[in-house]
XYZ file of C-alpha atoms in Angstrom:
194
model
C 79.234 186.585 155.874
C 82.553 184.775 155.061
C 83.556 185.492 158.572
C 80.724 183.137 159.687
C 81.374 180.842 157.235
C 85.107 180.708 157.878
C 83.823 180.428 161.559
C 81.831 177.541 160.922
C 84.224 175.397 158.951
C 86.964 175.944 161.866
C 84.304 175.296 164.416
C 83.803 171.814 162.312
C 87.830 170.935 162.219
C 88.114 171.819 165.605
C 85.038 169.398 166.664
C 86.128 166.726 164.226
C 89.900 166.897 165.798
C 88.495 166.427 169.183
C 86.866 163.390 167.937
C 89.627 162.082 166.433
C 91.374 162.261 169.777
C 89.261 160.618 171.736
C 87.267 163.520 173.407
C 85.044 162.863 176.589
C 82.627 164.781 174.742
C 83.418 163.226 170.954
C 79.295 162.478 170.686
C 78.341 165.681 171.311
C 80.994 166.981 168.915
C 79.814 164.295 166.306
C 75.893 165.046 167.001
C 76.786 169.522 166.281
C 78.964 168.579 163.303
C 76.693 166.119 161.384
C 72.960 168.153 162.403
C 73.539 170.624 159.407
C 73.774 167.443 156.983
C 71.058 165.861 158.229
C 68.229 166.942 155.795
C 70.636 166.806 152.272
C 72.085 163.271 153.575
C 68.108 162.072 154.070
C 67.107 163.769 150.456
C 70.123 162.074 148.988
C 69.464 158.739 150.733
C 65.947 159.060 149.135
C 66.612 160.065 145.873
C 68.763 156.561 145.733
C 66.243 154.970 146.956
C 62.792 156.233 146.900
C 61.198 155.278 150.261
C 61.275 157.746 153.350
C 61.481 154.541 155.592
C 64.518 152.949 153.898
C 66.500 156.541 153.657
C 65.418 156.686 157.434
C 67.853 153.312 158.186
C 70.553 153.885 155.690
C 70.876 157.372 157.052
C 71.397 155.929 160.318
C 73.604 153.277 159.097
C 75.483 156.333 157.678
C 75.451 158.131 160.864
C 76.958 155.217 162.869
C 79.631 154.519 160.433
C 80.862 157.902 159.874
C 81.237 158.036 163.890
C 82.887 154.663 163.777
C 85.238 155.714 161.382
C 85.706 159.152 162.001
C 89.154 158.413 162.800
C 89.700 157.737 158.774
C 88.445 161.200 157.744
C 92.031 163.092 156.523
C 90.477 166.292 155.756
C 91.717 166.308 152.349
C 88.014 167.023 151.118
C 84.941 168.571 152.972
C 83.458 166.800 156.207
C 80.059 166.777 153.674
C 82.061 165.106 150.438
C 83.130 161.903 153.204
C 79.205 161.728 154.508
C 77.619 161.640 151.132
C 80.127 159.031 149.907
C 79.608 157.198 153.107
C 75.502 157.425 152.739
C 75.953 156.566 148.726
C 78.078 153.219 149.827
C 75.373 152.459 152.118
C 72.373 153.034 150.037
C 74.477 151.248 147.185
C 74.654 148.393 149.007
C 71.058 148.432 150.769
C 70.149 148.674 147.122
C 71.910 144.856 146.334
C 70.588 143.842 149.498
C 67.064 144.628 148.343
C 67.732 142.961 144.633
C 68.743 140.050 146.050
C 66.068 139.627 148.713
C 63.500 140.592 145.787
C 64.977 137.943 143.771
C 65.006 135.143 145.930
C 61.161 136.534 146.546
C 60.654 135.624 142.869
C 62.158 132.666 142.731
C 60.180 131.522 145.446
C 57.116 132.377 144.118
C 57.582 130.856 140.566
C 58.738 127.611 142.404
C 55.406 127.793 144.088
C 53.505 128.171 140.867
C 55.574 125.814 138.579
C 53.190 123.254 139.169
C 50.111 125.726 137.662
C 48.971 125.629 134.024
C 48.784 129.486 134.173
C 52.111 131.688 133.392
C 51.386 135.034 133.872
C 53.005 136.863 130.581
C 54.399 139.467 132.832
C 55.691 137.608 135.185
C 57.547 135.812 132.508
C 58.752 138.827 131.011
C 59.896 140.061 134.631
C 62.191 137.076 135.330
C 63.043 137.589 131.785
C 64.663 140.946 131.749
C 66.217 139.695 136.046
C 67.656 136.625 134.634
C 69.418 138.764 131.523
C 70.751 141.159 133.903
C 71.917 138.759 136.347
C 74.241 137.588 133.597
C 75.655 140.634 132.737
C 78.947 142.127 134.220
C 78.471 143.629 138.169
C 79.310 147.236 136.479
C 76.355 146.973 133.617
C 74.353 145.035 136.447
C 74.569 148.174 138.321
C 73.789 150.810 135.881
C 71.006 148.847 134.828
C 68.724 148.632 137.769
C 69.880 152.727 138.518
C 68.467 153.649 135.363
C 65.592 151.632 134.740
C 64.464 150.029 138.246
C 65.182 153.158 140.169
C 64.725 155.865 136.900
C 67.631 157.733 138.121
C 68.564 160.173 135.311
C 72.116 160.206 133.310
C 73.637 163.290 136.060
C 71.946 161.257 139.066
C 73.324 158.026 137.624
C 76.893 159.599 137.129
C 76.842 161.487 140.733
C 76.320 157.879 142.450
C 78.946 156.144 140.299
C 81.417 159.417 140.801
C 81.427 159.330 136.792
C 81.814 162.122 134.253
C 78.867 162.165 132.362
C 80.059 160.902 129.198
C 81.488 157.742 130.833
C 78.004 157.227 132.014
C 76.780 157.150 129.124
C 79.081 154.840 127.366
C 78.625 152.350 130.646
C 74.846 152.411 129.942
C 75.228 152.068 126.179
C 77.312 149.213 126.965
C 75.217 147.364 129.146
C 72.399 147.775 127.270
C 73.947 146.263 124.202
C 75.526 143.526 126.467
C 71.904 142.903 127.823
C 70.700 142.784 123.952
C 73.233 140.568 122.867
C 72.496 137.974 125.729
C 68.846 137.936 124.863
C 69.282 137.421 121.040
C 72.220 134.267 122.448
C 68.889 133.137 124.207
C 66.539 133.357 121.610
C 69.375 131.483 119.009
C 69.748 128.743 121.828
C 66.110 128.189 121.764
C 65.155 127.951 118.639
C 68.012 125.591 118.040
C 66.677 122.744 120.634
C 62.844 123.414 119.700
């Protein structure tokens, strides 16, 4: 068995060194190397972000960077290490894509409605909690929506970030009590000019 593992990896090195060099078969090479990731890179790309369609196009945004920048891999950590940390840049950033897009959505739509008597309470509440977040630090912004827009757990939240766990959790208690401490600023503000 470790034969065929041992196999395997050099089998991988070799392909990925052909690559490298410019190989007249280098997408071949690149198709045989990546196939066994294919299924964890997907799961991973849809634990980040929930939807089979949207792991579908960051996995193939992964895919097509890794082979553009194949030529960056050192091989100082496992082929599979550099994929996952290329797939959890991409869904990282398909994730701030997707907050921003949703939140010019909402803005949209309240602009739209300004001019109605009716405020939906929850609605309210919504741009509440997006407008106290948006005000926070990019770092507790982050951790934020992971935990509580996309319910990753402390380990999932820690994996992503390439955190210990501990450090996690002081980032989340942090944010939280930064996100507290804007809403009672709010609350003071108001009641001063009412």
């Amino acid at each position: 068995m470790h034969s065929v593992d041992s196999n395997c990896l050099n089998s991988e090195r070799e392909q990925i060194a052909k690559i490298q060099a410019g190989d007249p078969l280098a997408r071949h090479y690149f198709d045989q190397v990546v196939a066994r990731y294919l299924s964890p890179l997907h799961r991973r790309c849809m634990a980040w972000l929930g939807c089979s369609y949207d792991a579908d196009d960051v996995l193939q945004e992964t895919l097509v960077r890794s082979y553009r920048y194949i030529h960056a891999y050192r091989g100082e950590a496992a082929f599979r290490s550099w994929l996952y940390a290329i797939a959890d840049n991409q869904c990282r950033s398909y994730l701030k894509k997707r907050a921003t897009h949703h939140q010019r959505f909402i803005s949209e739509e309240q602009s739209e409605e300004q001019g109605s008597e009716e405020v939906c309470p929850v609605a309210a509440e919504q741009q509440g909690i997006a407008n106290t977040v948006r005000n926070l630090a990019k770092t507790a912004q982050e951790i934020l929506v992971l935990r509580f827009e996309h319910d990753l757990s402390l380990e999932e939240i820690s994996q992503v970030l390439g955190l210990g766990l501990s450090a996690t959790k002081m980032r989340l208690y942090r944010a939280i009590d930064a996100a507290e401490r804007h809403v009672v600023k709010e609350e003071e503000r108001m009641l001063a000019t009412a």
